[in-house]
Coordinates of C-alpha atoms and ligand atoms in Angstrom, one line a residue:
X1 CA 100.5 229.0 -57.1
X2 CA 99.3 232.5 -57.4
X3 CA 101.2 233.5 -54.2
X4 CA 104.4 232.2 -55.6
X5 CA 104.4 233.7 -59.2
X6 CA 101.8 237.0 -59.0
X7 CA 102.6 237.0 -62.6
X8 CA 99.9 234.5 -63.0
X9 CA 97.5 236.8 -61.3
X10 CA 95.9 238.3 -64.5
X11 CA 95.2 234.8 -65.6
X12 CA 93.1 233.6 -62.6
X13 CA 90.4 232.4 -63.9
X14 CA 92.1 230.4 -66.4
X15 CA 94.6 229.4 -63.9
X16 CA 91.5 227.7 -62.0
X17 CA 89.6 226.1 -64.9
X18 CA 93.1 224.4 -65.7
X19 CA 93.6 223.5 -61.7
X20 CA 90.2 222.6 -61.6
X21 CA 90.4 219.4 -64.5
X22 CA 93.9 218.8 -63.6
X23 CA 92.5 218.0 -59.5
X24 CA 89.1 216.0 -61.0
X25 CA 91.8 214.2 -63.4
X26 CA 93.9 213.3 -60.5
X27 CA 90.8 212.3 -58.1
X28 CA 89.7 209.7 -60.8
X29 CA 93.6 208.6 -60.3
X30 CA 94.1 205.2 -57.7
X31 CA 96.5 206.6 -55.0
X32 CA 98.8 203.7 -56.5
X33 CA 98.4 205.7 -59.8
X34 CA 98.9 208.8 -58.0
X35 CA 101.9 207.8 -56.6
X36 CA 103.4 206.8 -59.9
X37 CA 103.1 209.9 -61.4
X38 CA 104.9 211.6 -58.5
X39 CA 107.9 209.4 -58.5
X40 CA 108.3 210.2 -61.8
X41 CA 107.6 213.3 -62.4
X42 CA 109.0 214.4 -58.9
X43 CA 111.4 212.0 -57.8
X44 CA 112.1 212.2 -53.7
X45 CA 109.0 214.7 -53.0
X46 CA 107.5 211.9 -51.2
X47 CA 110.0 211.6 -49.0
X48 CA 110.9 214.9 -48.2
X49 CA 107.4 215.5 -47.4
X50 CA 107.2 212.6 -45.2
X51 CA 110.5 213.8 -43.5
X52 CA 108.7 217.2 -43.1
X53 CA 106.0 216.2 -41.3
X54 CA 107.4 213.8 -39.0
X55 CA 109.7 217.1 -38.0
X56 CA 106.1 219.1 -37.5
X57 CA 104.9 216.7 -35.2
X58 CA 107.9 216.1 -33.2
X59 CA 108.0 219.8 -32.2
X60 CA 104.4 219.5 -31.4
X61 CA 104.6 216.8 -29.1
X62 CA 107.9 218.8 -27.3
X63 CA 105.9 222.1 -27.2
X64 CA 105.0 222.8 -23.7
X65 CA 102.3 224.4 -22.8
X66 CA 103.2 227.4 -19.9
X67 CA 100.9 229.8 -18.9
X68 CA 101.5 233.3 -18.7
X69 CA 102.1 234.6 -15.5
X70 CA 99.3 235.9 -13.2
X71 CA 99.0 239.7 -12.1
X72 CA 100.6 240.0 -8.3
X73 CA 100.5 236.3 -7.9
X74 CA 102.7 235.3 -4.9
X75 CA 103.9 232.0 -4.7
X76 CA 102.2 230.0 -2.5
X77 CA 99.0 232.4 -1.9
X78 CA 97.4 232.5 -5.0
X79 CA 93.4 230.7 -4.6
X80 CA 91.3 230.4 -7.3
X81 CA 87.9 228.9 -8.1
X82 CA 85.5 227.4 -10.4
X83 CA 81.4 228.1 -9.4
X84 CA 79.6 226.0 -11.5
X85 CA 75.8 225.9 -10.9
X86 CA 74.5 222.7 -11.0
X87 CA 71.9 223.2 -13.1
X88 CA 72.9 220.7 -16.1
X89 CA 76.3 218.7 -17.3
X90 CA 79.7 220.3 -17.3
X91 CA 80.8 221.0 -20.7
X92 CA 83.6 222.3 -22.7
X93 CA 83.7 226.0 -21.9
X94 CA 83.0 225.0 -18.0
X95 CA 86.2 223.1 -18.8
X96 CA 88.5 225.6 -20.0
X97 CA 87.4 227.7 -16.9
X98 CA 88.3 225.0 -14.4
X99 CA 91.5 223.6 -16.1
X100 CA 92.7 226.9 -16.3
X101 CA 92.4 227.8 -12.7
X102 CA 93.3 224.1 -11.5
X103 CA 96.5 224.7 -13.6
X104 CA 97.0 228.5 -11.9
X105 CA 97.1 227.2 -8.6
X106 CA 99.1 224.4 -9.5
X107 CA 101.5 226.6 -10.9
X108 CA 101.6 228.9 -7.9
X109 CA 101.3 225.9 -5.3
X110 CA 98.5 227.6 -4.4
X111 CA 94.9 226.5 -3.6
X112 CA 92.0 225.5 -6.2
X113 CA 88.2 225.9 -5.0
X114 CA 85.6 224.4 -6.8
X115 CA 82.2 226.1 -5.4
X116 CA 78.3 225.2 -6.4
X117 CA 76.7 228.2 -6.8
X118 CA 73.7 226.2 -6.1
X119 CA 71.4 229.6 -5.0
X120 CA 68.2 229.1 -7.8
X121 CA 66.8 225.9 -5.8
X122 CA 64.3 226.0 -9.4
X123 CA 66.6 224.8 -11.7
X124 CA 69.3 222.7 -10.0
X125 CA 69.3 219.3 -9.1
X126 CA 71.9 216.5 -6.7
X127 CA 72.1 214.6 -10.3
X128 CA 74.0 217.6 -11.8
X129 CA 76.2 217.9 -8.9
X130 CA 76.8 214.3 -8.9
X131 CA 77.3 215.5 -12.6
X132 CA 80.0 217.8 -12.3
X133 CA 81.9 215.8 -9.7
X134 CA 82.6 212.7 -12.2
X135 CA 83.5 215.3 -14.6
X136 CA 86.6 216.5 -12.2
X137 CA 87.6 213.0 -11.7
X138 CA 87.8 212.1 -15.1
X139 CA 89.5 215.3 -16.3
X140 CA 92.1 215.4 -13.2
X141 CA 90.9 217.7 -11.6
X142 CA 91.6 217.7 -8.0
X143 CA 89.8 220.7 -5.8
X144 CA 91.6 221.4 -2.6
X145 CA 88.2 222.4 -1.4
X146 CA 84.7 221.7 -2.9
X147 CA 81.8 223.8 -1.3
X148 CA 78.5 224.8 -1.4
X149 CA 77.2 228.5 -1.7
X150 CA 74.2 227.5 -0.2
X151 CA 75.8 226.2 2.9
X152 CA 76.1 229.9 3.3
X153 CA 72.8 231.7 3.5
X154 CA 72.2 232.9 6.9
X155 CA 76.1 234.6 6.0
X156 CA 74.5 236.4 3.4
X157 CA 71.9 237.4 5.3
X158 CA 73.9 239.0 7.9
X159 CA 75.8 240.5 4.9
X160 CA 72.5 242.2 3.8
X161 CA 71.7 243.7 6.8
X162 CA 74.6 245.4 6.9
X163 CA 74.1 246.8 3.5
X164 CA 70.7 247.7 4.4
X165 CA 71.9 249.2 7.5
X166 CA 74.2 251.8 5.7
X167 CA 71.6 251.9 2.8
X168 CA 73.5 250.5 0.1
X169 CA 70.4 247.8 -0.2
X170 CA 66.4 248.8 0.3
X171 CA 63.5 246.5 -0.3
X172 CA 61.4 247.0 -3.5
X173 CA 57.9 245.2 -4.1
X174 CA 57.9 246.1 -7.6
X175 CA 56.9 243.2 -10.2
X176 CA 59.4 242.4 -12.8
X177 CA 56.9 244.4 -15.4
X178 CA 57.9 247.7 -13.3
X179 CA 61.0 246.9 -12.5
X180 CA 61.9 246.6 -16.5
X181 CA 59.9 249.5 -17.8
X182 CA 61.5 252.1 -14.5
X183 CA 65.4 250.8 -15.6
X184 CA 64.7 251.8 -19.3
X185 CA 63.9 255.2 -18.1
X186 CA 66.2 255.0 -15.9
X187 CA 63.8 256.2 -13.0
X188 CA 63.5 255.2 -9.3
X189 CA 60.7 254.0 -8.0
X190 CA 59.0 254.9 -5.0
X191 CA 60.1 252.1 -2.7
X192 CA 63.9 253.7 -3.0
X193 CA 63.2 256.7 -1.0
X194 CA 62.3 254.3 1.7
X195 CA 64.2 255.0 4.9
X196 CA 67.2 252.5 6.3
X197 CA 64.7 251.7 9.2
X198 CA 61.9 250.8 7.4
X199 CA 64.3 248.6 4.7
X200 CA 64.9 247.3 7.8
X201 CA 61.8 245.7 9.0
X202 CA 60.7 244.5 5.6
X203 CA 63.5 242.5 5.1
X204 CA 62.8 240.8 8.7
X205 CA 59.5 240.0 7.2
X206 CA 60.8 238.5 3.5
X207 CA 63.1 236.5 5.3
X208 CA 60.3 234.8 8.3
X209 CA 58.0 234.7 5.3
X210 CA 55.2 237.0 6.4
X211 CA 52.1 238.2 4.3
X212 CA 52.7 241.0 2.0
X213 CA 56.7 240.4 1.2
X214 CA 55.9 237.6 -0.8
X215 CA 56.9 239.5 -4.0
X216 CA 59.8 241.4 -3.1
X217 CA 63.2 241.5 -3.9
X218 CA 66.3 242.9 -1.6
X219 CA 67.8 245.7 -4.7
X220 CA 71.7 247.0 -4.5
X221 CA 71.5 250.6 -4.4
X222 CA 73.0 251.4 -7.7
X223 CA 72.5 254.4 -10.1
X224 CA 69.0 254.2 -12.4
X225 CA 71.5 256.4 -14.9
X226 CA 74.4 254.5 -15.4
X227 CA 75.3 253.7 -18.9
X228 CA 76.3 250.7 -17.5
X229 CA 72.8 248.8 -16.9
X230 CA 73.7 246.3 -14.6
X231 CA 74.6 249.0 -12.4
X232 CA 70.7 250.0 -12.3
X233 CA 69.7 248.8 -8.9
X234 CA 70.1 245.1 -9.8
X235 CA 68.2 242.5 -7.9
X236 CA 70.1 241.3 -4.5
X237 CA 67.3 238.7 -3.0
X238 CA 64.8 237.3 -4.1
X239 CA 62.0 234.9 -2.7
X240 CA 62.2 231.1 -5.0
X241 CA 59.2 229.4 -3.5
X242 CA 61.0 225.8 -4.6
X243 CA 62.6 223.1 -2.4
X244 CA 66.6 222.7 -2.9
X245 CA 68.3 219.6 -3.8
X246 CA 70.3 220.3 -0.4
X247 CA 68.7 222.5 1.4
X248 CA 64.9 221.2 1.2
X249 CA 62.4 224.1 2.2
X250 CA 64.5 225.4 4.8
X251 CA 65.2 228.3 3.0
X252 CA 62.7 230.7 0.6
X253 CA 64.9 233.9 0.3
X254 CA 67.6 233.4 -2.1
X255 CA 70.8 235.6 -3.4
X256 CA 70.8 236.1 -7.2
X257 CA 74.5 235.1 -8.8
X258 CA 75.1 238.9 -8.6
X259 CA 75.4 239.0 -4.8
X260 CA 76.5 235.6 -3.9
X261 CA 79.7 235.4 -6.7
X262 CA 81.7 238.2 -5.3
X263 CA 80.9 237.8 -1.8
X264 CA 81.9 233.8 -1.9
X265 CA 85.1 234.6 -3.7
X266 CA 86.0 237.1 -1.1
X267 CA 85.0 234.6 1.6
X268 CA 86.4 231.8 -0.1
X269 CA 90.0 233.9 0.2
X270 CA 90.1 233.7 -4.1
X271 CA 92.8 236.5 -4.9
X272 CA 91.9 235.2 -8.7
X273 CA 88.2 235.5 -9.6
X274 CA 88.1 233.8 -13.4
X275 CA 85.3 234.2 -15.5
X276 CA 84.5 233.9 -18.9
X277 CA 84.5 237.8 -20.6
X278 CA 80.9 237.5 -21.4
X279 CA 80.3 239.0 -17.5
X280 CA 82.8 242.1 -17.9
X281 CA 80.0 244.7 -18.0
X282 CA 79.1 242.8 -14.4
X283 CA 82.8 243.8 -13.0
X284 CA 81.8 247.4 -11.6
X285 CA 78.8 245.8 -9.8
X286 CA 80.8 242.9 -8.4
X287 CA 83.2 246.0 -6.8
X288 CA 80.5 247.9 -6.3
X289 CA 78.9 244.8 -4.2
X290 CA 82.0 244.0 -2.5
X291 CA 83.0 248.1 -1.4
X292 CA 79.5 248.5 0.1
X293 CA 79.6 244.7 2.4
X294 CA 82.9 246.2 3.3
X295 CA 84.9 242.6 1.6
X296 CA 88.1 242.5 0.5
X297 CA 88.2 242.5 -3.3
X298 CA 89.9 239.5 -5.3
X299 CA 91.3 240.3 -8.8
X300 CA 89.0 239.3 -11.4
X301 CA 90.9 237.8 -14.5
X302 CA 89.0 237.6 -17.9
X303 CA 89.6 235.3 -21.0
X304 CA 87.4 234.7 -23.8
X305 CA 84.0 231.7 -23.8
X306 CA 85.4 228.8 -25.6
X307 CA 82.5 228.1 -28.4
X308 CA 83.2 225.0 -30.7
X309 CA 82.4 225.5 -34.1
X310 CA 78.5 223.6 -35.3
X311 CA 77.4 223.1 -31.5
X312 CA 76.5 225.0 -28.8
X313 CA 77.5 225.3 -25.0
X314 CA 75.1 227.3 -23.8
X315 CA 72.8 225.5 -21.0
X316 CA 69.3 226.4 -22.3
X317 CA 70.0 225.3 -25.8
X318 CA 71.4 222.2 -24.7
X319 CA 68.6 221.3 -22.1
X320 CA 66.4 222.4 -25.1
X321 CA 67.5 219.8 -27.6
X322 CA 67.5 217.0 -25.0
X323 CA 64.2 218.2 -24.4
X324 CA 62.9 218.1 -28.0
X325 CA 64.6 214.3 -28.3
X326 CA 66.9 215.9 -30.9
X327 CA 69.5 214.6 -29.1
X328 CA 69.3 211.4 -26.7
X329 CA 70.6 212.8 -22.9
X330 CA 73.3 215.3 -21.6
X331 CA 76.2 212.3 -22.9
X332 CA 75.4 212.3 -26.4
X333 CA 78.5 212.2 -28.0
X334 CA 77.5 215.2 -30.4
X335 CA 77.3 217.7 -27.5
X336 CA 79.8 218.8 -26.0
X337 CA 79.5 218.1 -22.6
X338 CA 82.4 216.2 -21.0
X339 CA 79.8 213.0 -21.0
X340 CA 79.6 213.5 -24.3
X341 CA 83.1 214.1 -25.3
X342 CA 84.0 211.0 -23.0
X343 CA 81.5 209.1 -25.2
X344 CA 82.9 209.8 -28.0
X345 CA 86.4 209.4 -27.1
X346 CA 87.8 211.7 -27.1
X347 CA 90.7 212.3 -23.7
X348 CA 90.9 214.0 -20.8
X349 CA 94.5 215.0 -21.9
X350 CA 93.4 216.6 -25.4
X351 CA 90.8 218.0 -23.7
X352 CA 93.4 219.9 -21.4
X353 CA 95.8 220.3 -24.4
X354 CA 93.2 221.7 -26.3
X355 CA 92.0 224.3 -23.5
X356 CA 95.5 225.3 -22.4
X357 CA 96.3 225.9 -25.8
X358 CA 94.2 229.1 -26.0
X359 CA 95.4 229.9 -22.7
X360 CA 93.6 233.2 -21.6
X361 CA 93.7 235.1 -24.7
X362 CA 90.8 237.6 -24.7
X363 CA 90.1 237.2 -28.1
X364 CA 87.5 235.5 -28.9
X365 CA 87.1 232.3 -31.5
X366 CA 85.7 229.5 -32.0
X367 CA 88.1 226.7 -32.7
X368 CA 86.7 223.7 -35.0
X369 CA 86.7 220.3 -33.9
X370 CA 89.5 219.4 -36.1
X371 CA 91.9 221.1 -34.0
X372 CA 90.6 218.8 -30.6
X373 CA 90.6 215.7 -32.9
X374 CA 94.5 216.5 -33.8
X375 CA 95.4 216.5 -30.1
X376 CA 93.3 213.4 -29.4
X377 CA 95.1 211.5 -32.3
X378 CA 98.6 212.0 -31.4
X379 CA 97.7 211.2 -27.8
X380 CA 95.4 207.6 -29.4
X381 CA 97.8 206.7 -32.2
X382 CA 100.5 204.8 -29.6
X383 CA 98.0 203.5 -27.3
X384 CA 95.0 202.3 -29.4
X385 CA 94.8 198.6 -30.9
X386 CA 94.5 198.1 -34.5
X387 CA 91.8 196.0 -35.9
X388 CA 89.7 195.1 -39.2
X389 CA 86.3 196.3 -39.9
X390 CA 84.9 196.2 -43.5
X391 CA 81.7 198.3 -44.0
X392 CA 78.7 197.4 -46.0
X393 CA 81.1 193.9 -47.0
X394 CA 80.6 192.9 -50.6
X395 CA 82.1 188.9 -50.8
X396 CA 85.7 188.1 -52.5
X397 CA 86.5 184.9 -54.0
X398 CA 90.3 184.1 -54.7
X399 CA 90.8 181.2 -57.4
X400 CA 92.3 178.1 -55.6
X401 CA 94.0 180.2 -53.0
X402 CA 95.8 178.0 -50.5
X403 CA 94.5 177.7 -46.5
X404 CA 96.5 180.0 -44.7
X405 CA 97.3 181.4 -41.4
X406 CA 97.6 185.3 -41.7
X407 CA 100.0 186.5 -38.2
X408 CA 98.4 190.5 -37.4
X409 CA 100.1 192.7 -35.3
X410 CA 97.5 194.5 -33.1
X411 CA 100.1 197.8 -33.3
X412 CA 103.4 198.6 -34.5
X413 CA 104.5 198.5 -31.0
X414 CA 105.0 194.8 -30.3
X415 CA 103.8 194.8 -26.7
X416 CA 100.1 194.8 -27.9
X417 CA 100.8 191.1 -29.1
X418 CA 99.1 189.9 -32.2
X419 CA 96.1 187.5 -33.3
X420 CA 96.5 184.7 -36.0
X421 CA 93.3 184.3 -38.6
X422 CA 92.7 181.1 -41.1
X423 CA 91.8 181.4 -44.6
X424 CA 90.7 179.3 -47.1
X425 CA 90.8 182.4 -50.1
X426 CA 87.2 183.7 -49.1
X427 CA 87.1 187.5 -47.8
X428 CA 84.9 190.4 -46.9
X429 CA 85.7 193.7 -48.2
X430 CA 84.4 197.0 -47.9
X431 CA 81.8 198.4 -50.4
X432 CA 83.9 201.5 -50.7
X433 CA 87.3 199.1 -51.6
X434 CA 84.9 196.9 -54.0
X435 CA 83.6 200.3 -55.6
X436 CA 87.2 201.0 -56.9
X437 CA 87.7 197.5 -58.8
X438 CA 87.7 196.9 -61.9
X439 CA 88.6 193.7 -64.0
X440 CA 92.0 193.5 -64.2
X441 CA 92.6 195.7 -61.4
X442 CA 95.4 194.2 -58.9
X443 CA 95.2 195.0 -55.1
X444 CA 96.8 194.0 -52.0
X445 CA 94.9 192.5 -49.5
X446 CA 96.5 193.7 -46.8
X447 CA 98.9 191.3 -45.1
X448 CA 97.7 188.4 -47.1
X449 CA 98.9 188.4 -50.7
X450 CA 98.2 190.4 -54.5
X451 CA 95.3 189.8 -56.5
X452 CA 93.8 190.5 -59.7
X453 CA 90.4 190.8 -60.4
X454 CA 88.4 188.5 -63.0
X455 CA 84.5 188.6 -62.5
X456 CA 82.4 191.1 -60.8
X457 CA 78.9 189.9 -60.2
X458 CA 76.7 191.8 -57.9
X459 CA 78.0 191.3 -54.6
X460 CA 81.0 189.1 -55.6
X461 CA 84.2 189.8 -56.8
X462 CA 86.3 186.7 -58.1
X463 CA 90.0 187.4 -58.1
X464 CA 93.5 184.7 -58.9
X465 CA 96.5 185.5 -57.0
X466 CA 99.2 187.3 -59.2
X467 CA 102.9 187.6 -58.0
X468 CA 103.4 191.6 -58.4
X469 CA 106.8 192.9 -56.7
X470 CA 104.7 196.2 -57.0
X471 CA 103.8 196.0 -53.4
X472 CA 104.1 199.4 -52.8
X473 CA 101.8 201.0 -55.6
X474 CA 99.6 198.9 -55.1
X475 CA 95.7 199.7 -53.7
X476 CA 95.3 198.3 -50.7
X477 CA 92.1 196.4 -49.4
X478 CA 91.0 195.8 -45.8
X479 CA 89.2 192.4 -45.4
X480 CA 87.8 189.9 -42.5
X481 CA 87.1 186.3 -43.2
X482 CA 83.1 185.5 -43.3
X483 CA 82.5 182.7 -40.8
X484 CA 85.5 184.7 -38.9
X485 CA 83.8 188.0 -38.1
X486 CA 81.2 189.9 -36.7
X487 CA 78.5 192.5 -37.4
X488 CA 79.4 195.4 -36.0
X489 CA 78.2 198.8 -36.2
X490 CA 79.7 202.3 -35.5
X491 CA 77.6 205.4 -35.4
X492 CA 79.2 208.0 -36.8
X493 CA 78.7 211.8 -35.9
X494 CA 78.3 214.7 -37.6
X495 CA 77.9 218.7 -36.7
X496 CA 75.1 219.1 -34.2
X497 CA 74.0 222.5 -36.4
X498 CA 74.7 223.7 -39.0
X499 CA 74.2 227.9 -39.3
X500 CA 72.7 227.6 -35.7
X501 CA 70.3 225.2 -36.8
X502 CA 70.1 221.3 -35.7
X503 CA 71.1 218.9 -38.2
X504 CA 68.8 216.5 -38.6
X505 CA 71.5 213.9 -40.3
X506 CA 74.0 214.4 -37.9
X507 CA 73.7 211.1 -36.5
X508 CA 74.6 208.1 -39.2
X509 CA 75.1 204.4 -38.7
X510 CA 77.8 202.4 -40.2
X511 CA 77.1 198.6 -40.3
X512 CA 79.9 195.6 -41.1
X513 CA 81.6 193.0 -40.0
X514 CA 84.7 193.4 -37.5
X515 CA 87.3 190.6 -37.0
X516 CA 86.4 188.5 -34.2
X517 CA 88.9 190.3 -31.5
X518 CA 86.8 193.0 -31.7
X519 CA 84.5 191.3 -29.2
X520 CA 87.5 191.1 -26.6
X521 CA 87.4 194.7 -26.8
X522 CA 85.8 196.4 -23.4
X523 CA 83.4 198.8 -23.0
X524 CA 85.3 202.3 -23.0
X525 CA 88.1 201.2 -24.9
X526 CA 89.8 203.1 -27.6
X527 CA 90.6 201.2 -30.7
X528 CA 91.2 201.5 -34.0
X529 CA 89.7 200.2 -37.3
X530 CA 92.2 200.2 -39.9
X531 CA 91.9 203.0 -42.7
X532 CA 88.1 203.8 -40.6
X533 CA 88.9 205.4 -38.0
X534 CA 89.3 205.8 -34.4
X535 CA 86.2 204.6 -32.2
X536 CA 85.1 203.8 -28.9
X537 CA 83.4 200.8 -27.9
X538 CA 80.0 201.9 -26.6
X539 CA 78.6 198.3 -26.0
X540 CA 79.1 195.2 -27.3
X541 CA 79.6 194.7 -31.2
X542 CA 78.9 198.7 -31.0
X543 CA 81.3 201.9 -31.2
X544 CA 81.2 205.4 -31.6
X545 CA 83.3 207.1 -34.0
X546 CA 85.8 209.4 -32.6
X547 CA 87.7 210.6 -35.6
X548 CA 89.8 209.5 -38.5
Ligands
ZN601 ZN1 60.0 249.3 -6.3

C-alpha cells in the first residue's frame, strides 16, 4: 500500500494498526467467508488472480535452464571433474559442484571425471565411497571415468623428487607447534637451508619408513612473507600411520589435498578445474605447485558454496550431530545429504533444477528451502497419487445418512484410476477441520455430500445432511471411514538450527488414520495427502513429510 500511494507514508503507523485488525479480522474469517467478501466486494479478482498465476508457472516450467559459456572451451575437448573425498555422504553443495561439471561436459561433448581424493587414509572409509557412488546414480550422474587418487602414489612420489631435485620441495622435521608459531612470523626454519642432496636422502628415508623421519613432512618451497598464507611453505607429504580403505598399510607417506588436487587434474587432462570459491586464496599455490612439477595448468573456474538456509553442509558439523544422536545417520531427512534429501522426497530433477538455477554466479547466498520445495512440487504435482489422511481424527455422526458408495479419483489425471469407499454416515475428520465447527456451521465433506452441524460433544460431532447449492463457499472437510482406515503417521521436519544452533523440536510426529489404499503404497513412493501435504512412504503405515 505504502509503495503505491507514498502519500500514506506520514501515516504509517496508523496505516499498520488499521492493517493489522483488518488481517486478524479477516483470519477469524472461514475461507468460505473470505471468499464472499471478495466476490462482492471485488467481483472477478479471483479469477484474474487465478489466471495470473497459472501464466507464472507456465513460463516457469518453459524456462530452460542454459549455462553460460565456459572460458576457451573447445567443443569436444573440454574435461572436467568432481574430487570428492570419501570421508562422509555427498550432500548438497558436493551436488551443485558435480551437476555443474556433469552438465559442462555434457554441454561441450566433452568428458566428466569423478576422482576420490582418497589421500587422508584416517578419515575415509569404502562405506562413503559406496556412499558417493549411489549418490551419482540416483542423481544421473554418469562419470566417463571414476578414479582413485590413491591409485597414484608412487606418481607422486616421482613428482616429488623432481621438485626436490630442483629445490622447489625440502624436508622439514618441525612439529606442527613450530611450524605454526615460524609462519606467523613469517620465518624459515633451519631445515630450509638444507641442501637439494641432503632433501634428497631424507625423503628416501620417509618414504622406506626409517627411524628418525617419522615426523616429517615434504614442504613446497614457498615464500614465509607472502601476504598470501597458504603460500608459506605449505605441507606437501606427510607420514598418516593409518591403514586405507584401499590401499591397506601399503602405503604411510601421503600427499595433503594441496599437492595431490592440481597435480591429478593436470594428469587427469581437466582443462576445467571447479571448485567452490571458499579455496581461491589456494589458486596461487595450486600454479605455484603445478609450475615447479613442470604440469600443464588446467583453468580453475570458481562459483560460490551452496549453503541452505537452518542446516549445515559442512562435514565436521554434520558427522558431529550424528555423533551426538542429534540426528539419527548421514540419511536423516533433515540434513541435507542426498540420503537425506532422497528421504525426504524430495527429486533428483529439483535437485538439478535447483543447483542449475544458481548456475556459477560468484555471489554468494544461501537459498531457503522454499525455493527447492517449489521445484520439487511442480515436478510431484502430476505424478503423485492423491489420498485421505485425517490427523488427530475426532468422530462425525451424520443423522440417518444413507449407505453409500463414494467413487475417488486418485488424481485429476484419469490414468491413475480410482478407489470406491462405503459409508454408512460415520466419518473421521481432522482435529484441525473439527476445531473450525461450530453448531450450525455447514461444510462439505469432500466428495460425499453438505452438512450441518447439530451437537458437539467431546470427540463427536453430530451433523444432518442439508441440500446447500453453495458448494463452492463452502469449508471443506477431509474424512476416512473408521473401520475403513488406518493409523498412520508422518513425521514431519522442521529446520535442523535455528541461529546456528540445533533445534531440538525439529523432528515432530503426526499420527491419524489414512484411507486403506494407503497401504498399497510402496516404500519410496511419492504421494499425496489431500490439503496435508506431500510425503514419502518410509515404511509401512509410515511417511515422511516432504512439503505442502
Ligand atoms: Zn623445519
Amino acid at each position: 500500500m505504502l509503495a503505491e500511494n507514498p502519500n500514506l507514508r506520514k501515516d504509517s503507523n496508523r496505516i499498520k494498526s488499521i492493517a493489522s485488525e483488518v488481517v486478524s479480522k479477516i483470519n477469524e474469517m472461514t475461507v468460505a467467508e473470505q471468499r464472499d467478501v471478495l466476490e462482492r466486494d471485488f467481483p472477478g479478482e479471483i479469477e484474474k488472480t487465478i489466471a495470473r498465476k497459472k501464466e507464472i508457472s507456465k513460463a516457469d516450467s518453459e524456462k530452460k535452464i542454459e549455462l553460460p559459456d565456459l572460458p576457451d572451451a573447445e567443443f569436444g575437448k573440454v574435461v572436467t571433474r568432481f574430487p570428492p573425498e570419501p570421508n562422509g555422504y555427498m550432500h548438497i553443495g558436493h551436488a551443485k559442484a558435480t551437476i555443474l561439471g556433469f552438465e559442462y561436459a555434457k554441454k561441450y561433448q566433452g568428458k566428466f571425471i569423478v576422482r576420490f581424493d582418497d589421500t587422508n587414509p584416517a578419515v575415509e572409509k569404502k562405506e562413503y565411497y559406496d556412499a558417493f557412488l549411489e549418490s551419482f546414480d540416483w542423481l544421473g550422474i554418469k562419470a566417463d571415468l571414476v578414479r582413485n587418487a590413491s591409485d597414484d602414489l608412487t606418481k607422486y612420489y616421482e613428482i616429488a623428487r623432481t621438485m626436490i631435485q630442483k629445490y622447489a620441495a625440502y624436508v622439514c622435521a618441525c612439529n606442527q607447534e613450530k611450524m605454526r608459531e615460524n609462519r606467523k612470523a613469517g620465518v624459515n626454519c633451519e631445515h630450509r637451508s638444507q641442501t637439494a642432496d641432503q632433501n634428497f636422502t631424507l625423503w628416501e628415508l620417509m618414504v622406506s619408513g626409517e627411524t628418525e623421519a617419522k615426523h616429517s613432512t615434504l614442504r613446497f618451497v614457498g615464500d614465509m612473507q607472502s601476504l598470501n598464507t597458504t603460500m608459506r611453505d605449505p605441507v606437501l607429504f606427510r607420514v598418516v600411520e593409518h591403514p586405507h580403505p584401499l590401499k591397506g598399510t601399503l602405503f604411510r607417506i601421503w600427499p595433503t589435498y594441496d599437492f595431490n588436487g592440481p597435480v591429478e587434474d593436470s594428469l587427469d587432462g581437466v582443462t576445467h578445474a571447479m571448485r567452490s570459491k571458499e579455496y581461491e586464496l589456494r589458486d596461487e599455490l595450486y600454479y605455484a605447485i603445478l609450475d615447479s612439477a613442470n604440469l600443464r595448468k588446467p583453468r580453475i573456474i570458481e562459483f560460490s558454496r551452496l549453503q541452505l538456509q537452518n542446516t549445515t553442509v559442512s562435514k565436521r558439523n554434520l558427522r558431529k550431530l550424528i555423533d551426538e544422536g542429534k540426528v539419527k545417520g548421514w540419511d536423516d531427512p533433515r540434513l541435507p545429504t542426498i540420503s537425506g534429501l532422497k528421504r525426504r522426497g524430495i527429486l533428483p530433477g529439483a535437485i538439478r533444477e535447483f543447483v542449475l538455477s544458481m548456475g556459477i554466479s560468484k555471489v554468494e547466498s544461501q537459498p531457503s528451502w522454499d525455493l527447492l520445495e517449489s521445484i520439487n512440487r511442480k515436478l510431484l504435482d502430476p505424478i503423485a497419487k492423491r489420498l485421505f489422511y485425517v490427523e488427530n481424527p475426532v468422530s462425525l455422526e451424520i443423522d440417518g445418512a444413507p449407505s453409500i458408495k463414494v467413487l475417488l479419483k486418485f488424481h485429476p489425471d484419469e490414468k491413475f484410476g480410482s478407489r470406491t469407499i462405503e459409508t454408512d454416515g460415520r466419518f473421521l475428520i481432522s482435529a484441525s477441520d473439527a476445531s473450525q465447527l461450530k453448531i450450525g456451521s455447514k461444510f462439505r465433506l469432500i466428495e460425499v455430500y453438505n452438512c450441518e452441524v447439530y451437537s458437539i460433544q467431546d470427540n463427536l460431532i453430530k451433523a444432518k445432511q442439508v441440500s446447500d447449492d453453495n458448494l463452492e463457499r463452502m469449508m471443506k472437510v477431509q474424512w476416512v471411514v473408521p473401520e475403513k482406515s488406518i493409523p498412520f503417521r508422518v513425521t514431519v521436519t522442521g529446520p535442523l538450527l535455528i541461529d546456528e544452533v540445533y533445534n531440538p523440536d525439529s523432528l515432530k510426529i503426526s499420527e491419524g488414520k489414512a484411507e486403506l489404499s494407503a497401504r498399497d503404497l510402496k516404500i519410496g513412493e511419492m504421494f499425496q495427502f489431500v490439503r496435508f501435504g506431500f510425503c514419502r512412504l518410509d515404511s509401512p503405515e509410515s511417511a515422511i513429510f516432504a512439503h505442502k
